[in-house]
PDB file of C-alpha atoms in Angstrom:
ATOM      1  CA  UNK A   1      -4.145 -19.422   8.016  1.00 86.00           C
ATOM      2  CA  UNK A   2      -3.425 -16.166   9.991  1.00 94.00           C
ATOM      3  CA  UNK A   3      -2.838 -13.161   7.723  1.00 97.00           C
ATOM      4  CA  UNK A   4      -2.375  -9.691   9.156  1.00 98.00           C
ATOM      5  CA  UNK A   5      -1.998  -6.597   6.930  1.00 98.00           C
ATOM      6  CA  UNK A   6       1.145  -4.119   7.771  1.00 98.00           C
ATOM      7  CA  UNK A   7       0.824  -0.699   6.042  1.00 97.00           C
ATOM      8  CA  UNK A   8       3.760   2.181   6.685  1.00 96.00           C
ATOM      9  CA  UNK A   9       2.234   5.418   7.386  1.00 95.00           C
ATOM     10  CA  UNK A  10       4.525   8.865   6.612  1.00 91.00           C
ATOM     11  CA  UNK A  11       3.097  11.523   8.369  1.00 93.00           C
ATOM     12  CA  UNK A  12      -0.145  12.837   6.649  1.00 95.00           C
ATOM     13  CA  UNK A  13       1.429  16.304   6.288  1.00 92.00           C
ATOM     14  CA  UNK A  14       4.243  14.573   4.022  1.00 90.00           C
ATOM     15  CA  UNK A  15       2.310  12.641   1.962  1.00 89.00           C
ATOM     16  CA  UNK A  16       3.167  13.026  -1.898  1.00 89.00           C
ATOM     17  CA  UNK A  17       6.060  15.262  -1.753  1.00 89.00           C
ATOM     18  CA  UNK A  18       6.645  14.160  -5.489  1.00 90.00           C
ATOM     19  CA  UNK A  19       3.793  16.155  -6.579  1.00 92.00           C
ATOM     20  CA  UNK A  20       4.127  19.433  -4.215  1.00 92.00           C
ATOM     21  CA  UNK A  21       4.936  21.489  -7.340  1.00 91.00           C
ATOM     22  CA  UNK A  22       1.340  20.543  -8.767  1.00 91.00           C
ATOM     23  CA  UNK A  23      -0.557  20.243  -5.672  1.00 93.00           C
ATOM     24  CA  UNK A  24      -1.250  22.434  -2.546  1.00 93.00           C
ATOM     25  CA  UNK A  25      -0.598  21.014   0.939  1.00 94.00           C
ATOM     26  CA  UNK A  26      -4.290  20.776   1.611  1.00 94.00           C
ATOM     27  CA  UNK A  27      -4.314  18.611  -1.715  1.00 94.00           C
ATOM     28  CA  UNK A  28      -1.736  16.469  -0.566  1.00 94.00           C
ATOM     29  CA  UNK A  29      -2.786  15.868   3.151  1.00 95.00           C
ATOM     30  CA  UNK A  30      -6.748  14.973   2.041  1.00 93.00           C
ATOM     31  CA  UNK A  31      -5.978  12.744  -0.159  1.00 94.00           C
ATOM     32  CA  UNK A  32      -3.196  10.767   2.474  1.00 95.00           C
ATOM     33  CA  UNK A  33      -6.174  10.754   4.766  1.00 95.00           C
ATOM     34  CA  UNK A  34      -8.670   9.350   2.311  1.00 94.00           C
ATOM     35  CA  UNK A  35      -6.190   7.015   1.247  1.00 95.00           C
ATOM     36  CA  UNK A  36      -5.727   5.668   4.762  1.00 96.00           C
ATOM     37  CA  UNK A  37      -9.335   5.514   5.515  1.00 96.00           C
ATOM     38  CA  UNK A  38     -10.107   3.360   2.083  1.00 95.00           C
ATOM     39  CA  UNK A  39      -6.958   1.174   2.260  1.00 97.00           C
ATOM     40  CA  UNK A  40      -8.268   0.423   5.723  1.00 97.00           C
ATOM     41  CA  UNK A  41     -11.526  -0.074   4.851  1.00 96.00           C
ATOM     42  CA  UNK A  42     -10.424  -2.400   2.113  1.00 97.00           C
ATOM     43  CA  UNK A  43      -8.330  -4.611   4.057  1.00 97.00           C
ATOM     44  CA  UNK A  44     -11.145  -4.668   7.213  1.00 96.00           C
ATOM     45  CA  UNK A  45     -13.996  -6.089   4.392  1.00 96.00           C
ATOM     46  CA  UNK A  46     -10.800  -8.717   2.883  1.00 97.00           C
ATOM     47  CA  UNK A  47     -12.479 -11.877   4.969  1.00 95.00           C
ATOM     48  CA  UNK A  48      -8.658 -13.790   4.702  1.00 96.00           C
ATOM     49  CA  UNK A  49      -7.521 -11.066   6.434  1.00 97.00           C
ATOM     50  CA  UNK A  50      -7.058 -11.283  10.230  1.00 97.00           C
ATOM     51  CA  UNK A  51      -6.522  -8.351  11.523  1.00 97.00           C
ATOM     52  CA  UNK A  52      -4.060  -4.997  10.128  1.00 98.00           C
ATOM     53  CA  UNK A  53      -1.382  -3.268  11.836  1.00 98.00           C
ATOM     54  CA  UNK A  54      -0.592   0.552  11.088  1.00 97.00           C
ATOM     55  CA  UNK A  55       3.177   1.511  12.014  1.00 96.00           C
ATOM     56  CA  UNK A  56       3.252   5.778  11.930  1.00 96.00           C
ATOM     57  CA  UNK A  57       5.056   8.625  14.080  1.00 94.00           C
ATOM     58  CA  UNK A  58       1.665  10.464  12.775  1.00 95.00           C
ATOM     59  CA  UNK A  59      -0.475  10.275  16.251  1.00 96.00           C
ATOM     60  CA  UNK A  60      -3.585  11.414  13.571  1.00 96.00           C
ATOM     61  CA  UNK A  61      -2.936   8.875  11.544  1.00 97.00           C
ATOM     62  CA  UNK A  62      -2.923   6.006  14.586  1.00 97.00           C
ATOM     63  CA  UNK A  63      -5.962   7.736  15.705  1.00 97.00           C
ATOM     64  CA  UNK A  64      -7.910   7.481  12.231  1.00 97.00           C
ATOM     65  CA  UNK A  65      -6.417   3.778  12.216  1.00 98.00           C
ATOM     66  CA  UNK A  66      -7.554   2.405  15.133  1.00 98.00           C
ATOM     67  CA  UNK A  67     -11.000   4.121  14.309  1.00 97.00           C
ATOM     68  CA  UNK A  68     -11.582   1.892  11.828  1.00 97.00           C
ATOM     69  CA  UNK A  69     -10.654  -1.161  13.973  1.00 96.00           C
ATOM     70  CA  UNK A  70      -6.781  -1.719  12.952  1.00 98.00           C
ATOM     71  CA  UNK A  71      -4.069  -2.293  15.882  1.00 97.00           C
ATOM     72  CA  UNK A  72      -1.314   0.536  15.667  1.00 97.00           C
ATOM     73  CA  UNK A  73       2.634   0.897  16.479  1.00 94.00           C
ATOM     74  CA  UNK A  74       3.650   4.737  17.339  1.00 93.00           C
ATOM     75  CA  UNK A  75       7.050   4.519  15.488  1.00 89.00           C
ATOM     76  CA  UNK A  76      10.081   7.650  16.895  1.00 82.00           C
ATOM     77  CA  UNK A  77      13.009   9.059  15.940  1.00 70.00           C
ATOM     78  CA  UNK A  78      14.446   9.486  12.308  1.00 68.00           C
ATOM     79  CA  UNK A  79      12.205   7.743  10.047  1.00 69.00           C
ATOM     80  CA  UNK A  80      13.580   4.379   9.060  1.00 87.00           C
ATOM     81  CA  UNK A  81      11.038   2.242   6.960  1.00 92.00           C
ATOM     82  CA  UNK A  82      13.033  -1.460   6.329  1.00 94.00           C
ATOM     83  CA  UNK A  83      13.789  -1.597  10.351  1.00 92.00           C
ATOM     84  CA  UNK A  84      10.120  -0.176  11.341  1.00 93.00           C
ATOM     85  CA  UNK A  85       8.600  -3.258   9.347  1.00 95.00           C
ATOM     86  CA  UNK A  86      10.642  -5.304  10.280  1.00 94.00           C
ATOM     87  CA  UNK A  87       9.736  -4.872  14.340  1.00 93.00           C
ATOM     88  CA  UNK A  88       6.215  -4.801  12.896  1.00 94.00           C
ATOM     89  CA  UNK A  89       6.900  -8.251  11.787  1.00 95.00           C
ATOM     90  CA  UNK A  90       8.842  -9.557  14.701  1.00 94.00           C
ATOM     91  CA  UNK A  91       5.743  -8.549  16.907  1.00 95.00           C
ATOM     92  CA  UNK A  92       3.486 -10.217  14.763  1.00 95.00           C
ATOM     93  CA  UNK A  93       5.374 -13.393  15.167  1.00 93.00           C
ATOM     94  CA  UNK A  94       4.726 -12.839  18.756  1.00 94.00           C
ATOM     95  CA  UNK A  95       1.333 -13.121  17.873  1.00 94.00           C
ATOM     96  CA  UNK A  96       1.675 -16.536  16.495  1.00 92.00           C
ATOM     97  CA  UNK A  97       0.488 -15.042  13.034  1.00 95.00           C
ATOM     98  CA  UNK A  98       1.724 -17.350  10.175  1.00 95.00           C
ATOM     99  CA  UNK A  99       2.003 -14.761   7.520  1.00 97.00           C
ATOM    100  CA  UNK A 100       2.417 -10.898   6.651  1.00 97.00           C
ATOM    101  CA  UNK A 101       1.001  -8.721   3.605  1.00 98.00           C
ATOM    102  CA  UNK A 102       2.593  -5.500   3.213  1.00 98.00           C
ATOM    103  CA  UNK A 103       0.819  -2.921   1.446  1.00 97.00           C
ATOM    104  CA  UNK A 104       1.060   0.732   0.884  1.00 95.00           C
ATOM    105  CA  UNK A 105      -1.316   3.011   2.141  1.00 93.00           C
ATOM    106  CA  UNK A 106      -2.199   4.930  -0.830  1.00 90.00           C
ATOM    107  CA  UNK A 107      -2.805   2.668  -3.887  1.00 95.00           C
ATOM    108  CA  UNK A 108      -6.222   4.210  -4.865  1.00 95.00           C
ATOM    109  CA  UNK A 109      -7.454   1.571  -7.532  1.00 95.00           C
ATOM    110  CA  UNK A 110      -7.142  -0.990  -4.047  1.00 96.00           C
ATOM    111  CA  UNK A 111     -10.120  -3.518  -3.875  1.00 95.00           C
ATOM    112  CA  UNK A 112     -10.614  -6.482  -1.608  1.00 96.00           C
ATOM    113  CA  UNK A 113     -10.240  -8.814  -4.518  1.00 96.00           C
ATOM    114  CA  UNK A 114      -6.490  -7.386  -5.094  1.00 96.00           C
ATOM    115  CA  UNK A 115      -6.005  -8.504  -1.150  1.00 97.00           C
ATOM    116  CA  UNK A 116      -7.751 -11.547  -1.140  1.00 97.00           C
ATOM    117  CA  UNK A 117      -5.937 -12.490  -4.726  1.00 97.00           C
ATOM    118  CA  UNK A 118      -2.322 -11.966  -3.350  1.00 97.00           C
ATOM    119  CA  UNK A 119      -3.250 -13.912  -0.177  1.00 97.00           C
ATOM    120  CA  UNK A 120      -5.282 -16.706  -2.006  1.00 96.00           C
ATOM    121  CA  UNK A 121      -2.017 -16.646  -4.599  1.00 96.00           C
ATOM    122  CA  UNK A 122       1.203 -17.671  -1.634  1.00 93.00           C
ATOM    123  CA  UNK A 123      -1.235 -21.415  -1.508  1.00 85.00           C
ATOM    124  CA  UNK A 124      -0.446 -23.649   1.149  1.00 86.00           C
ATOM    125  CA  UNK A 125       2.916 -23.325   0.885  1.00 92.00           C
ATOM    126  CA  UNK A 126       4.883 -23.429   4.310  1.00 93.00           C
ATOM    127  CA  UNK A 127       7.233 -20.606   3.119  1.00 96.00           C
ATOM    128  CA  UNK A 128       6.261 -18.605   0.394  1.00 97.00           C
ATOM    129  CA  UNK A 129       6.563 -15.139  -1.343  1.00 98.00           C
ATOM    130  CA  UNK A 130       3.915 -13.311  -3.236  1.00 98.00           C
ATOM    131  CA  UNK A 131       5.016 -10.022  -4.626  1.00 97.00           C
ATOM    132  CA  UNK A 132       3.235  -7.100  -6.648  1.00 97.00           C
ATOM    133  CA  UNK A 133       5.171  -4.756  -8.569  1.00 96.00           C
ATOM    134  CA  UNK A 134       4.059  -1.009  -9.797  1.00 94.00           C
ATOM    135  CA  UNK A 135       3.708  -0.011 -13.436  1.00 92.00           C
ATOM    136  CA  UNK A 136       7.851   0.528 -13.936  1.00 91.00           C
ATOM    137  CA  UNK A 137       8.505  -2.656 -12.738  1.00 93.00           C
ATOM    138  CA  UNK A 138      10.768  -1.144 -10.045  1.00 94.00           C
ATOM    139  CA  UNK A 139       9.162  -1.230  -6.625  1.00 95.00           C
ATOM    140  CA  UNK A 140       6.835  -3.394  -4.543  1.00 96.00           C
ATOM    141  CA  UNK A 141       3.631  -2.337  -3.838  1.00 96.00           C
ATOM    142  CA  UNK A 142       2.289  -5.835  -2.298  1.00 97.00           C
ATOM    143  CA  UNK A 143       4.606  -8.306   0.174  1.00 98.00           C
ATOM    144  CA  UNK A 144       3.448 -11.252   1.124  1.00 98.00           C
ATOM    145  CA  UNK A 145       5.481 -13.549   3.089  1.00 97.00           C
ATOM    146  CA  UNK A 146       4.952 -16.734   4.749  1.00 97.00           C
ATOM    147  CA  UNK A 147       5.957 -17.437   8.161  1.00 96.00           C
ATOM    148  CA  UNK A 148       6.645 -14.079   8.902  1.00 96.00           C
ATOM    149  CA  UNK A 149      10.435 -12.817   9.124  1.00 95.00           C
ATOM    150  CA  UNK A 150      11.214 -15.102   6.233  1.00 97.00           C
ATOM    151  CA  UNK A 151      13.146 -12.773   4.009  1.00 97.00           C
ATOM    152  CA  UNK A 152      14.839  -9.072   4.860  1.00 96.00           C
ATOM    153  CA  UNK A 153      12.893  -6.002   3.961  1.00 97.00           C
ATOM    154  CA  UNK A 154      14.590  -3.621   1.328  1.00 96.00           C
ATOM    155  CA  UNK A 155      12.366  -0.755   0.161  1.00 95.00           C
ATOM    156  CA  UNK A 156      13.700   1.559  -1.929  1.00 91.00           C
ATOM    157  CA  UNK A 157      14.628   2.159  -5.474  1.00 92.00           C
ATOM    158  CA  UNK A 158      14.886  -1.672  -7.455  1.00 94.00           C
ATOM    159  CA  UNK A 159      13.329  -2.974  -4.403  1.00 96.00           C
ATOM    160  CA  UNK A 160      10.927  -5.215  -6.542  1.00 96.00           C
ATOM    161  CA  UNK A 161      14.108  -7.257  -7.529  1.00 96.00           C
ATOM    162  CA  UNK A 162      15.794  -7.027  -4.713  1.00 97.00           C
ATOM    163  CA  UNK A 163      12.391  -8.807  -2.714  1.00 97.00           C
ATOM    164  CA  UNK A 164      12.299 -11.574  -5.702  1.00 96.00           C
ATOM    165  CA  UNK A 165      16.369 -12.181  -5.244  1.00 96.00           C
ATOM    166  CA  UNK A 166      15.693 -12.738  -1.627  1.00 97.00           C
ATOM    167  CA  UNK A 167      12.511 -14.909  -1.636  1.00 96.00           C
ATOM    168  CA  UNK A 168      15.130 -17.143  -4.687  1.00 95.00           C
ATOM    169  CA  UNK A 169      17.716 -17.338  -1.776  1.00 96.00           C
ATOM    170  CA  UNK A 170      15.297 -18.228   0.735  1.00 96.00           C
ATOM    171  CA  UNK A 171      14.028 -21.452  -1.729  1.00 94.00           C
ATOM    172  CA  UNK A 172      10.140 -20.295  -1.161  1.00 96.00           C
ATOM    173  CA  UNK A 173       7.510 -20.905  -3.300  1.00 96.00           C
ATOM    174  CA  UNK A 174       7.915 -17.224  -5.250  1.00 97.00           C
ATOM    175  CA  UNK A 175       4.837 -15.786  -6.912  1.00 97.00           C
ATOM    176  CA  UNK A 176       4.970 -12.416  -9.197  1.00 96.00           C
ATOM    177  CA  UNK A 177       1.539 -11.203  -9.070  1.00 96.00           C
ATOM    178  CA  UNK A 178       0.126  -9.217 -11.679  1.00 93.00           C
ATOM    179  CA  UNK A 179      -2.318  -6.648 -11.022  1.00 92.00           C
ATOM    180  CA  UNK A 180      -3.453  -3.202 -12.324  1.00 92.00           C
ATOM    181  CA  UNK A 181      -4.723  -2.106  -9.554  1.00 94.00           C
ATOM    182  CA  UNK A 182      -1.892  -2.835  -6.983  1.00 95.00           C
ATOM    183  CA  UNK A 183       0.612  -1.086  -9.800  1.00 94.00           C
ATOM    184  CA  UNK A 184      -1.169   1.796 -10.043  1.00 93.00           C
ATOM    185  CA  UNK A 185       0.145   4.280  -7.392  1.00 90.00           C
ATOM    186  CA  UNK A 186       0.486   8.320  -7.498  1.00 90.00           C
ATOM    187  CA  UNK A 187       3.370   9.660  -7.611  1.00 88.00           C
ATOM    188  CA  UNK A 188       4.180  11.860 -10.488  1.00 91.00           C
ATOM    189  CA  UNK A 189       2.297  14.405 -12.428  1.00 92.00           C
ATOM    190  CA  UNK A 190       1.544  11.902 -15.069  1.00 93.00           C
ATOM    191  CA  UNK A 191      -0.455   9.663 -12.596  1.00 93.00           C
ATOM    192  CA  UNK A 192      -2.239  11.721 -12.009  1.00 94.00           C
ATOM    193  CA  UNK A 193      -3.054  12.119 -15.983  1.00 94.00           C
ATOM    194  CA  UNK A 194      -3.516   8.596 -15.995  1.00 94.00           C
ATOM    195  CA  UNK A 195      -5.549   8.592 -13.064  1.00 94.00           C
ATOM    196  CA  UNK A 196      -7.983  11.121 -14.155  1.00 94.00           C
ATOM    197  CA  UNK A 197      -8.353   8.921 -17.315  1.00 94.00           C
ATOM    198  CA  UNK A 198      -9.387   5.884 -15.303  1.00 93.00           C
ATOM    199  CA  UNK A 199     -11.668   7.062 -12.406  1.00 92.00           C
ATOM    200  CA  UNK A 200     -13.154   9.738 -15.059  1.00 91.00           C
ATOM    201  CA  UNK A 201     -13.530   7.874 -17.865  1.00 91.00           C
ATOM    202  CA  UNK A 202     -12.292  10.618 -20.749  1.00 90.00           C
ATOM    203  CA  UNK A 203      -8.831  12.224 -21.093  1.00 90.00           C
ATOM    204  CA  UNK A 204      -7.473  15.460 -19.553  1.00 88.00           C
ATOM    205  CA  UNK A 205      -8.432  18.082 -21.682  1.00 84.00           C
ATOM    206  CA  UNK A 206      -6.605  21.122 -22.535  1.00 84.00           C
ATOM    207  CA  UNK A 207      -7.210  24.070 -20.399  1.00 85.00           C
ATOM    208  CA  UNK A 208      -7.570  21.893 -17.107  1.00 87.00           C
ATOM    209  CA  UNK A 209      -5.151  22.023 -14.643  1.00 91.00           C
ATOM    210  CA  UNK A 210      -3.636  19.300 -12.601  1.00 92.00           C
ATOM    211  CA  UNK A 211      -4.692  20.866  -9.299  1.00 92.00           C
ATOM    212  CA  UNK A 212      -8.689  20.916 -10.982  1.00 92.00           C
ATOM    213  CA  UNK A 213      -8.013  17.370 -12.464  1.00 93.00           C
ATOM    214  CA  UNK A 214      -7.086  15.939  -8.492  1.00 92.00           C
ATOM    215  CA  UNK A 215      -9.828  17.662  -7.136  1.00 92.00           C
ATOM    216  CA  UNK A 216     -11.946  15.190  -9.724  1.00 92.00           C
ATOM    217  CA  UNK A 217     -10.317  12.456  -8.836  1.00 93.00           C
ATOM    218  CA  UNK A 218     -10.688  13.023  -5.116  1.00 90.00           C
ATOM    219  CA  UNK A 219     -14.615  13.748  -5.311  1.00 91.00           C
ATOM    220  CA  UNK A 220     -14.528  10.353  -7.367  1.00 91.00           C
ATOM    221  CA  UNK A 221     -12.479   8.107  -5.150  1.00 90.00           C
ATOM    222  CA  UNK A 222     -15.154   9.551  -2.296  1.00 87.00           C
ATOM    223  CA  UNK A 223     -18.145   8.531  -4.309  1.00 85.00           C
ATOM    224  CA  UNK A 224     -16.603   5.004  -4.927  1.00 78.00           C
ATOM    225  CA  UNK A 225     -17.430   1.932  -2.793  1.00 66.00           C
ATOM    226  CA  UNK A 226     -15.287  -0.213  -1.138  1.00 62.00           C
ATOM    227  CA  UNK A 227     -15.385  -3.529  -3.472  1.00 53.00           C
TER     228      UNK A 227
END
């Protein structure tokens, strides 16, 4: 089975606009570009994986892609994420691939087990939907979907049920795949809290700022391997 990888880039510069307040803009774009280059990195060492597709208006960000081997999409105009994966999708059909994995580009617990687990998880199944959630159970931070084109794409708030709802209509196979890893994205200042917890191994002390505690985190997602 054919299984290409789409991940959505924002622009680099954008990245994490949630956490501006906590964060400086340097912050912000080195960890989108680490991000990038260790999701890609992940999915390129996933052996089920065929081949991964970046979709970005960021011309830095299709550079660092196809770098590190991936195929890339220049998206234009006002940015429009359910329509841009969507043509990603449609092309990939051209490509006689037989089924898509969505991911986000920044989940920073990511492994190749997580990919090869979500993949391994849709079965044999001629249409099927495997779907990852993150830790409020609202979005989706892992699509898979067998043939390609099989359900609509609705990111966005609730999109988690909204996926599952569709993938019911659609009478596939539906799988809700459970994993802390994929549900652990940054977003708020309390990831990062929880973050700093998990890569460091103690809490946040007092007297440490949030700013000092993602500098941490980003020397210790550097130091970490690719599993």
């Amino acid at each position: 089975m054919s299984v290409w990888v789409v991940l959505p880039v924002k622009p680099l510069n954008m990245a994490k606009s949630r956490l501006a307040d906590v964060l400086t803009p340097e912050q912000r774009l080195r960890f989108a570009e680490g991000m990038l280059r260790r999701t890609l990195n992940v999915t390129r060492s996933t052996r089920s994986v065929t081949g991964t597709l970046v979709i970005s208006r960021d011309t830095k960000a299709l550079s660092i892609a196809r770098d590190l081997g991936a195929r890339t999409v220049q998206e234009s105009g006002a940015p429009a994420l359910n329509p841009a994966l969507m043509r990603a999708t449609q092309l990939l059909a051209t490509w006689r691939t037989e089924s898509v994995l969505v991911l986000p580009a920044d989940l920073p617990l990511l492994t190749s087990e997580d990919v090869a687990g979500v993949i391994r998880a849709g079965g044999d199944h001629e249409r099927s939907i495997v779907i990852a959630t993150d830790r409020s159970s609202d979005g989706t931070n892992a699509l898979f979907v067998r043939p390609p084109g099989l359900i609509a794409y609705e990111y966005g708030h609730h999109s988690y049920q909204r996926h599952l709802g569709f993938a019911r209509e659609a009478d596939a196979h539906v799988v809700e795949y459970k994993s802390e890893n994929l549900q652990f994205d940054l977003d708020l200042p309390q990831d990062i809290v929880d973050l700093y917890r998990t890569l460091i191994g103690q809490p946040l002390v007092r007297g440490v700022s949030l700013t000092e505690a993602f500098d941490a985190i980003q020397a210790a997602l550097e130091r970490r391997v690719v599993e």
